[in-house]
Amino acid sequence: MAAVKFQKPALFRKDMDAVLQTMVDEKIGPGDKKKLFVKSYATYCKKKDGVALRSFLDAVSICLKILGLNEGDSCAISVLSPEIYSEAFRRFGIKPYLVDVDSEMMPDLDSVREGMTKGVKVLLLFEPLGLLPSSISPFKELGIPIIEDITQSVGSKFGEVYPGAIGDIIISATEEDSIVSTAGGAVLLSDNEEYIALMKKETSDFSPYIEMADMNAALGIVQLEKLPSVVLRRSSIWRIYQNEVLKRNRVKVFGNGSVDFEINGYGFSCIVNERPDETIALALKYQVTARKTFSKAIGSKYQDRFDKYPKAVPALSRAVSFPLYPFLSQSEIATVQKVVGILR
């Protein structure tokens, strides 16, 4: 039996038809489909407008530029955030101010406030594995601009908090493994008219080389249309895994157990008690592919720094993720369910 793959793109026939139609229309570069995709994503996130780009790094770079960050300035970011941000910061000479997370796996705001006394000018709020903070107010009360990365949280809901509710600028990667995929790229969104104007200027100055192509945007439009059904499928699988783990009570599910939290099922991760490599090997014995959850986090080299990041270290050092995507068959789900039930 072939191993259950860790990830598969959630591409349906309708997605492929939309891309083919764009090719038939002989308009595959940036155009009307790109504009519609941005408008649709903005509507979903309750934002006014934005831009779609071919590269996530370009999107981050534009964020930093329009927020007025200069070489030597600092941006607060949790140690669980993707390592790709390091490269964007390096290109601009921005200093990442790494902070621990709180009990909700969001940036620890006391650490951010301490950073503000040392020159931190912006907070980058990364929401890992579908998680959201329970409240908007503490973030807004910081008084500094916030870039909210909803790549992994789009589709989740926590009471009145939704992806995009906090950030002055919203960023979402649309890569192959993203919940909303265009096979590559990113979207920037905002309510701030000045930021929107600057986004559009930055992209138009270098168009068409950095704007998302219509062929990719066509895929994103259809993915947004079916997002509710995809999230329902993902979240139902997440609950199956969670219930299996809770029956045994041997390991901790990475996530939020609140009844008010509606998770999108981006991924399923557990903080195990043994070495992650042992858990990954155990899963492979049952033909299930597993991976360390935060192996590519910006703080991955600080796995032993309990003194600086006590809340994040268990996730950095012992979190393991398991296959979770819409195309999992019932037998594959049952196999993964069996594995998470014997974790230790």
CSV table of N, CA, C and O in Angstrom, one decimal, residues 60-159:
chain,number,residue,atom,x,y,z
A,60,VAL,N,5.4,40.8,0.7
A,60,VAL,CA,6.0,41.2,2.0
A,60,VAL,C,6.8,42.5,1.8
A,60,VAL,O,6.7,43.4,2.6
A,61,SER,N,7.6,42.5,0.8
A,61,SER,CA,8.4,43.7,0.5
A,61,SER,C,7.6,45.0,0.3
A,61,SER,O,7.9,46.0,0.9
A,62,ILE,N,6.5,44.9,-0.4
A,62,ILE,CA,5.6,46.0,-0.5
A,62,ILE,C,5.0,46.4,0.8
A,62,ILE,O,4.8,47.6,1.1
A,63,CYS,N,4.6,45.5,1.6
A,63,CYS,CA,4.1,45.8,3.0
A,63,CYS,C,5.1,46.6,3.7
A,63,CYS,O,4.7,47.7,4.3
A,64,LEU,N,6.3,46.2,3.8
A,64,LEU,CA,7.3,46.9,4.5
A,64,LEU,C,7.6,48.3,4.0
A,64,LEU,O,7.8,49.2,4.8
A,65,LYS,N,7.5,48.4,2.7
A,65,LYS,CA,7.8,49.7,2.0
A,65,LYS,C,6.7,50.7,2.3
A,65,LYS,O,6.9,51.8,2.7
A,66,ILE,N,5.4,50.3,2.2
A,66,ILE,CA,4.3,51.2,2.3
A,66,ILE,C,4.1,51.6,3.8
A,66,ILE,O,3.5,52.6,4.1
A,67,LEU,N,4.6,50.7,4.7
A,67,LEU,CA,4.5,51.1,6.1
A,67,LEU,C,5.6,52.0,6.6
A,67,LEU,O,5.7,52.4,7.7
A,68,GLY,N,6.5,52.3,5.6
A,68,GLY,CA,7.6,53.2,5.9
A,68,GLY,C,8.8,52.7,6.7
A,68,GLY,O,9.6,53.5,7.3
A,69,LEU,N,8.9,51.4,6.7
A,69,LEU,CA,10.1,50.8,7.4
A,69,LEU,C,11.4,51.0,6.6
A,69,LEU,O,11.4,50.8,5.4
A,70,ASN,N,12.4,51.5,7.3
A,70,ASN,CA,13.7,51.8,6.7
A,70,ASN,C,14.7,50.8,7.2
A,70,ASN,O,14.5,50.1,8.3
A,71,GLU,N,15.9,50.8,6.6
A,71,GLU,CA,17.0,49.9,7.0
A,71,GLU,C,17.3,50.2,8.5
A,71,GLU,O,17.5,51.4,8.9
A,72,GLY,N,17.4,49.1,9.3
A,72,GLY,CA,17.7,49.3,10.7
A,72,GLY,C,16.4,49.3,11.6
A,72,GLY,O,16.6,49.1,12.8
A,73,ASP,N,15.3,49.5,11.0
A,73,ASP,CA,14.0,49.5,11.8
A,73,ASP,C,13.7,48.0,12.2
A,73,ASP,O,14.2,47.1,11.6
A,74,SER,N,12.8,47.9,13.2
A,74,SER,CA,12.5,46.6,13.7
A,74,SER,C,11.0,46.3,13.5
A,74,SER,O,10.1,47.1,13.6
A,75,CYS,N,10.7,45.0,13.3
A,75,CYS,CA,9.4,44.5,13.1
A,75,CYS,C,9.2,43.3,14.1
A,75,CYS,O,10.0,42.3,14.1
A,76,ALA,N,8.2,43.3,15.0
A,76,ALA,CA,8.0,42.2,15.9
A,76,ALA,C,7.3,41.1,15.2
A,76,ALA,O,6.4,41.3,14.4
A,77,ILE,N,7.7,39.9,15.5
A,77,ILE,CA,7.2,38.7,14.8
A,77,ILE,C,7.4,37.5,15.7
A,77,ILE,O,8.4,37.3,16.3
A,78,SER,N,6.4,36.6,15.8
A,78,SER,CA,6.5,35.4,16.6
A,78,SER,C,7.5,34.4,16.1
A,78,SER,O,7.6,34.3,14.8
A,79,VAL,N,8.1,33.6,16.9
A,79,VAL,CA,9.1,32.7,16.5
A,79,VAL,C,8.4,31.5,15.7
A,79,VAL,O,9.1,30.7,15.1
A,80,LEU,N,7.1,31.4,15.7
A,80,LEU,CA,6.4,30.3,15.0
A,80,LEU,C,6.1,30.8,13.5
A,80,LEU,O,5.7,29.9,12.7
A,81,SER,N,6.4,32.0,13.2
A,81,SER,CA,6.2,32.5,11.8
A,81,SER,C,7.1,31.9,10.8
A,81,SER,O,8.2,31.4,11.1
A,82,PRO,N,6.6,31.8,9.5
A,82,PRO,CA,7.5,31.2,8.5
A,82,PRO,C,8.8,31.9,8.3
A,82,PRO,O,9.0,33.1,8.4
A,83,GLU,N,9.8,31.1,8.0
A,83,GLU,CA,11.2,31.5,7.9
A,83,GLU,C,11.3,32.5,6.7
A,83,GLU,O,12.3,33.3,6.6
A,84,ILE,N,10.4,32.4,5.7
A,84,ILE,CA,10.5,33.2,4.5
A,84,ILE,C,10.6,34.7,4.8
A,84,ILE,O,11.1,35.5,4.1
A,85,TYR,N,10.0,35.1,6.0
A,85,TYR,CA,10.0,36.5,6.4
A,85,TYR,C,11.4,36.9,6.6
A,85,TYR,O,11.7,38.1,6.5
A,86,SER,N,12.3,36.1,7.1
A,86,SER,CA,13.7,36.4,7.3
A,86,SER,C,14.3,37.0,6.0
A,86,SER,O,15.1,38.0,6.1
A,87,GLU,N,14.0,36.4,4.9
A,87,GLU,CA,14.6,36.8,3.6
A,87,GLU,C,14.1,38.2,3.3
A,87,GLU,O,14.8,39.1,2.8
A,88,ALA,N,12.8,38.4,3.5
A,88,ALA,CA,12.2,39.7,3.1
A,88,ALA,C,12.8,40.8,4.0
A,88,ALA,O,13.1,41.9,3.5
A,89,PHE,N,13.0,40.5,5.3
A,89,PHE,CA,13.6,41.5,6.2
A,89,PHE,C,15.0,41.7,5.8
A,89,PHE,O,15.5,42.9,5.8
A,90,ARG,N,15.7,40.7,5.4
A,90,ARG,CA,17.1,40.8,5.0
A,90,ARG,C,17.3,41.8,3.9
A,90,ARG,O,18.2,42.6,3.8
A,91,ARG,N,16.4,41.6,2.9
A,91,ARG,CA,16.5,42.5,1.7
A,91,ARG,C,16.3,43.9,2.0
A,91,ARG,O,16.9,44.8,1.3
A,92,PHE,N,15.5,44.2,3.0
A,92,PHE,CA,15.3,45.6,3.3
A,92,PHE,C,16.1,46.1,4.5
A,92,PHE,O,16.1,47.3,4.9
A,93,GLY,N,16.9,45.2,5.1
A,93,GLY,CA,17.7,45.6,6.2
A,93,GLY,C,16.9,45.8,7.5
A,93,GLY,O,17.3,46.5,8.4
A,94,ILE,N,15.7,45.2,7.5
A,94,ILE,CA,14.8,45.2,8.7
A,94,ILE,C,15.3,44.2,9.7
A,94,ILE,O,15.6,43.1,9.4
A,95,LYS,N,15.2,44.6,11.0
A,95,LYS,CA,15.6,43.7,12.0
A,95,LYS,C,14.3,43.0,12.6
A,95,LYS,O,13.4,43.6,13.1
A,96,PRO,N,14.3,41.7,12.5
A,96,PRO,CA,13.2,40.9,13.1
A,96,PRO,C,13.3,40.9,14.6
A,96,PRO,O,14.4,40.6,15.2
A,97,TYR,N,12.3,41.4,15.3
A,97,TYR,CA,12.3,41.3,16.8
A,97,TYR,C,11.4,40.1,17.2
A,97,TYR,O,10.2,40.2,17.2
A,98,LEU,N,12.1,39.0,17.5
A,98,LEU,CA,11.4,37.7,17.7
A,98,LEU,C,10.8,37.7,19.1
A,98,LEU,O,11.4,38.1,20.1
A,99,VAL,N,9.5,37.3,19.1
A,99,VAL,CA,8.8,37.3,20.4
A,99,VAL,C,8.2,35.9,20.6
A,99,VAL,O,8.0,35.1,19.7
A,100,ASP,N,7.9,35.6,21.9
A,100,ASP,CA,7.3,34.3,22.2
A,100,ASP,C,5.8,34.4,21.9
A,100,ASP,O,5.3,35.4,21.4
A,101,VAL,N,5.1,33.3,22.0
A,101,VAL,CA,3.6,33.3,21.8
A,101,VAL,C,2.9,33.2,23.1
A,101,VAL,O,3.5,32.9,24.2
A,102,ASP,N,1.6,33.5,23.1
A,102,ASP,CA,0.8,33.4,24.3
A,102,ASP,C,0.1,32.0,24.3
A,102,ASP,O,0.4,31.2,23.4
A,103,SER,N,-0.9,31.8,25.1
A,103,SER,CA,-1.6,30.5,25.2
A,103,SER,C,-2.4,30.2,24.0
A,103,SER,O,-2.7,29.1,23.7
A,104,GLU,N,-2.7,31.2,23.2
A,104,GLU,CA,-3.5,31.1,21.9
A,104,GLU,C,-2.5,30.9,20.7
A,104,GLU,O,-3.0,30.9,19.6
A,105,MET,N,-1.2,30.9,21.0
A,105,MET,CA,-0.2,30.7,19.9
A,105,MET,C,-0.1,32.0,19.0
A,105,MET,O,0.4,31.9,17.9
A,106,MET,N,-0.5,33.1,19.6
A,106,MET,CA,-0.4,34.4,18.9
A,106,MET,C,0.8,35.1,19.5
A,106,MET,O,1.3,34.8,20.6
A,107,PRO,N,1.4,36.2,18.9
A,107,PRO,CA,2.5,36.9,19.5
A,107,PRO,C,2.2,37.4,20.9
A,107,PRO,O,1.1,38.0,21.1
A,108,ASP,N,3.1,37.2,21.8
A,108,ASP,CA,2.9,37.6,23.2
A,108,ASP,C,3.0,39.2,23.2
A,108,ASP,O,4.0,39.8,22.9
A,109,LEU,N,1.9,39.8,23.6
A,109,LEU,CA,1.8,41.2,23.5
A,109,LEU,C,2.6,42.0,24.5
A,109,LEU,O,3.1,43.1,24.3
A,110,ASP,N,2.9,41.3,25.6
A,110,ASP,CA,3.8,42.0,26.6
A,110,ASP,C,5.2,42.1,26.0
A,110,ASP,O,5.9,43.1,26.2
A,111,SER,N,5.6,41.0,25.3
A,111,SER,CA,6.9,41.1,24.6
A,111,SER,C,6.9,42.1,23.5
A,111,SER,O,8.0,42.8,23.3
A,112,VAL,N,5.8,42.2,22.8
A,112,VAL,CA,5.7,43.2,21.7
A,112,VAL,C,5.8,44.6,22.3
A,112,VAL,O,6.6,45.5,21.8
A,113,ARG,N,5.2,44.9,23.4
A,113,ARG,CA,5.2,46.2,24.1
A,113,ARG,C,6.7,46.5,24.5
A,113,ARG,O,7.1,47.6,24.4
A,114,GLU,N,7.3,45.5,25.0
A,114,GLU,CA,8.7,45.7,25.4
A,114,GLU,C,9.6,46.0,24.2
A,114,GLU,O,10.4,46.9,24.3
A,115,GLY,N,9.3,45.4,23.1
A,115,GLY,CA,10.0,45.7,21.9
A,115,GLY,C,9.7,47.1,21.4
A,115,GLY,O,10.6,47.7,20.8
A,116,MET,N,8.5,47.6,21.6
A,116,MET,CA,8.2,48.9,21.2
A,116,MET,C,9.1,50.0,21.9
A,116,MET,O,9.4,51.0,21.4
A,117,THR,N,9.5,49.7,23.2
A,117,THR,CA,10.4,50.6,23.9
A,117,THR,C,11.8,50.5,23.3
A,117,THR,O,12.6,51.4,23.6
A,118,LYS,N,12.0,49.5,22.5
A,118,LYS,CA,13.4,49.4,21.9
A,118,LYS,C,13.3,49.7,20.4
A,118,LYS,O,14.3,49.4,19.6
A,119,GLY,N,12.2,50.2,19.9
A,119,GLY,CA,12.2,50.7,18.5
A,119,GLY,C,11.3,49.9,17.6
A,119,GLY,O,11.3,50.2,16.4
A,120,VAL,N,10.6,48.9,18.0
A,120,VAL,CA,9.7,48.1,17.2
A,120,VAL,C,8.6,49.1,16.6
A,120,VAL,O,7.9,49.7,17.4
A,121,LYS,N,8.4,49.0,15.3
A,121,LYS,CA,7.5,50.0,14.7
A,121,LYS,C,6.3,49.3,14.1
A,121,LYS,O,5.3,49.9,13.8
A,122,VAL,N,6.4,47.9,13.8
A,122,VAL,CA,5.3,47.2,13.2
A,122,VAL,C,5.2,45.8,13.8
A,122,VAL,O,6.2,45.3,14.2
A,123,LEU,N,4.0,45.3,13.9
A,123,LEU,CA,3.8,43.9,14.3
A,123,LEU,C,3.4,43.1,13.1
A,123,LEU,O,2.4,43.4,12.4
A,124,LEU,N,4.0,41.9,12.9
A,124,LEU,CA,3.6,41.0,11.9
A,124,LEU,C,2.8,39.8,12.7
A,124,LEU,O,3.4,39.1,13.5
A,125,LEU,N,1.5,39.7,12.5
A,125,LEU,CA,0.7,38.8,13.2
A,125,LEU,C,0.4,37.6,12.3
A,125,LEU,O,-0.4,37.6,11.4
A,126,PHE,N,1.2,36.5,12.5
A,126,PHE,CA,1.0,35.2,11.8
A,126,PHE,C,0.1,34.3,12.6
A,126,PHE,O,0.3,34.1,13.8
A,127,GLU,N,-0.9,33.8,11.9
A,127,GLU,CA,-1.9,32.9,12.6
A,127,GLU,C,-1.7,31.5,12.1
A,127,GLU,O,-2.2,31.1,11.1
A,128,PRO,N,-1.0,30.7,13.0
A,128,PRO,CA,-0.6,29.3,12.5
A,128,PRO,C,-1.7,28.3,12.5
A,128,PRO,O,-2.6,28.3,13.4
A,129,LEU,N,-1.7,27.4,11.6
A,129,LEU,CA,-2.5,26.2,11.5
A,129,LEU,C,-4.0,26.5,11.8
A,129,LEU,O,-4.7,25.8,12.5
A,130,GLY,N,-4.5,27.6,11.2
A,130,GLY,CA,-5.9,27.9,11.3
A,130,GLY,C,-6.3,28.7,12.6
A,130,GLY,O,-7.5,29.0,12.8
A,131,LEU,N,-5.4,29.0,13.4
A,131,LEU,CA,-5.7,29.6,14.7
A,131,LEU,C,-6.0,31.1,14.5
A,131,LEU,O,-5.5,31.8,13.6
A,132,LEU,N,-6.8,31.7,15.5
A,132,LEU,CA,-7.1,33.1,15.5
A,132,LEU,C,-7.0,33.5,17.0
A,132,LEU,O,-7.3,32.7,17.9
A,133,PRO,N,-6.7,34.8,17.3
A,133,PRO,CA,-6.8,35.3,18.6
A,133,PRO,C,-8.3,35.4,19.0
A,133,PRO,O,-9.2,35.5,18.2
A,134,SER,N,-8.6,35.4,20.3
A,134,SER,CA,-10.0,35.4,20.8
A,134,SER,C,-10.5,36.8,20.8
A,134,SER,O,-11.7,37.1,20.9
A,135,SER,N,-9.6,37.8,20.8
A,135,SER,CA,-10.0,39.2,20.9
A,135,SER,C,-9.2,40.1,20.0
A,135,SER,O,-8.0,39.9,19.8
A,136,ILE,N,-9.8,41.2,19.4
A,136,ILE,CA,-9.2,42.1,18.6
A,136,ILE,C,-8.5,43.3,19.4
A,136,ILE,O,-7.5,43.7,19.1
A,137,SER,N,-9.2,43.7,20.4
A,137,SER,CA,-8.9,44.9,21.2
A,137,SER,C,-7.4,45.0,21.6
A,137,SER,O,-6.8,46.0,21.4
A,138,PRO,N,-6.8,43.9,22.2
A,138,PRO,CA,-5.5,44.0,22.7
A,138,PRO,C,-4.5,44.4,21.6
A,138,PRO,O,-3.5,45.1,21.8
A,139,PHE,N,-4.7,43.9,20.4
A,139,PHE,CA,-3.8,44.2,19.3
A,139,PHE,C,-4.0,45.6,18.8
A,139,PHE,O,-3.0,46.3,18.6
A,140,LYS,N,-5.2,46.0,18.7
A,140,LYS,CA,-5.5,47.4,18.3
A,140,LYS,C,-5.0,48.4,19.2
A,140,LYS,O,-4.6,49.5,18.8
A,141,GLU,N,-5.0,48.1,20.5
A,141,GLU,CA,-4.5,49.0,21.6
A,141,GLU,C,-3.0,49.2,21.5
A,141,GLU,O,-2.5,50.1,22.2
A,142,LEU,N,-2.3,48.4,20.8
A,142,LEU,CA,-0.8,48.6,20.7
A,142,LEU,C,-0.5,49.9,20.1
A,142,LEU,O,0.5,50.6,20.4
A,143,GLY,N,-1.3,50.4,19.1
A,143,GLY,CA,-1.0,51.6,18.5
A,143,GLY,C,0.0,51.7,17.4
A,143,GLY,O,0.5,52.7,17.0
A,144,ILE,N,0.4,50.5,16.9
A,144,ILE,CA,1.4,50.4,15.8
A,144,ILE,C,0.7,49.6,14.7
A,144,ILE,O,-0.2,48.8,14.9
A,145,PRO,N,1.2,49.8,13.4
A,145,PRO,CA,0.6,49.1,12.3
A,145,PRO,C,0.8,47.6,12.4
A,145,PRO,O,1.8,47.1,12.9
A,146,ILE,N,-0.2,46.9,11.9
A,146,ILE,CA,-0.2,45.4,12.0
A,146,ILE,C,-0.4,44.8,10.6
A,146,ILE,O,-1.3,45.1,9.9
A,147,ILE,N,0.6,43.9,10.3
A,147,ILE,CA,0.4,43.1,9.1
A,147,ILE,C,-0.1,41.8,9.5
A,147,ILE,O,0.5,41.1,10.4
A,148,GLU,N,-1.3,41.4,9.1
A,148,GLU,CA,-1.9,40.1,9.5
A,148,GLU,C,-1.8,39.1,8.4
A,148,GLU,O,-2.3,39.2,7.3
A,149,ASP,N,-1.1,38.0,8.7
A,149,ASP,CA,-0.9,36.9,7.7
A,149,ASP,C,-2.0,35.9,7.9
A,149,ASP,O,-1.9,35.1,8.9
A,150,ILE,N,-2.9,35.8,7.0
A,150,ILE,CA,-4.1,34.9,7.1
A,150,ILE,C,-3.9,33.7,6.2
A,150,ILE,O,-4.9,32.9,6.0
A,151,THR,N,-2.7,33.4,5.7
A,151,THR,CA,-2.5,32.3,4.8
A,151,THR,C,-3.1,31.0,5.4
A,151,THR,O,-3.7,30.2,4.7
A,152,GLN,N,-2.8,30.7,6.7
A,152,GLN,CA,-3.3,29.5,7.2
A,152,GLN,C,-4.6,29.6,8.0
A,152,GLN,O,-5.2,28.6,8.4
A,153,SER,N,-5.1,30.8,8.2
A,153,SER,CA,-6.3,31.0,9.1
A,153,SER,C,-7.5,31.3,8.2
A,153,SER,O,-8.6,31.2,8.8
A,154,VAL,N,-7.4,31.5,6.9
A,154,VAL,CA,-8.5,31.9,6.1
A,154,VAL,C,-9.6,30.8,6.2
A,154,VAL,O,-9.3,29.6,6.0
A,155,GLY,N,-10.8,31.1,6.6
A,155,GLY,CA,-11.9,30.1,6.7
A,155,GLY,C,-12.2,29.8,8.2
A,155,GLY,O,-13.2,29.3,8.5
A,156,SER,N,-11.3,30.2,9.1
A,156,SER,CA,-11.6,30.0,10.5
A,156,SER,C,-12.4,31.2,11.1
A,156,SER,O,-12.6,32.2,10.4
A,157,LYS,N,-13.0,30.9,12.3
A,157,LYS,CA,-13.7,32.0,12.9
A,157,LYS,C,-13.7,31.7,14.4
A,157,LYS,O,-13.8,30.6,14.9
A,158,PHE,N,-13.5,32.8,15.2
A,158,PHE,CA,-13.4,32.7,16.7
A,158,PHE,C,-14.3,33.7,17.3
A,158,PHE,O,-13.9,34.9,17.5
A,159,GLY,N,-15.6,33.3,17.6
A,159,GLY,CA,-16.5,34.3,18.0
A,159,GLY,C,-16.8,35.4,17.0
A,159,GLY,O,-17.2,35.1,15.9
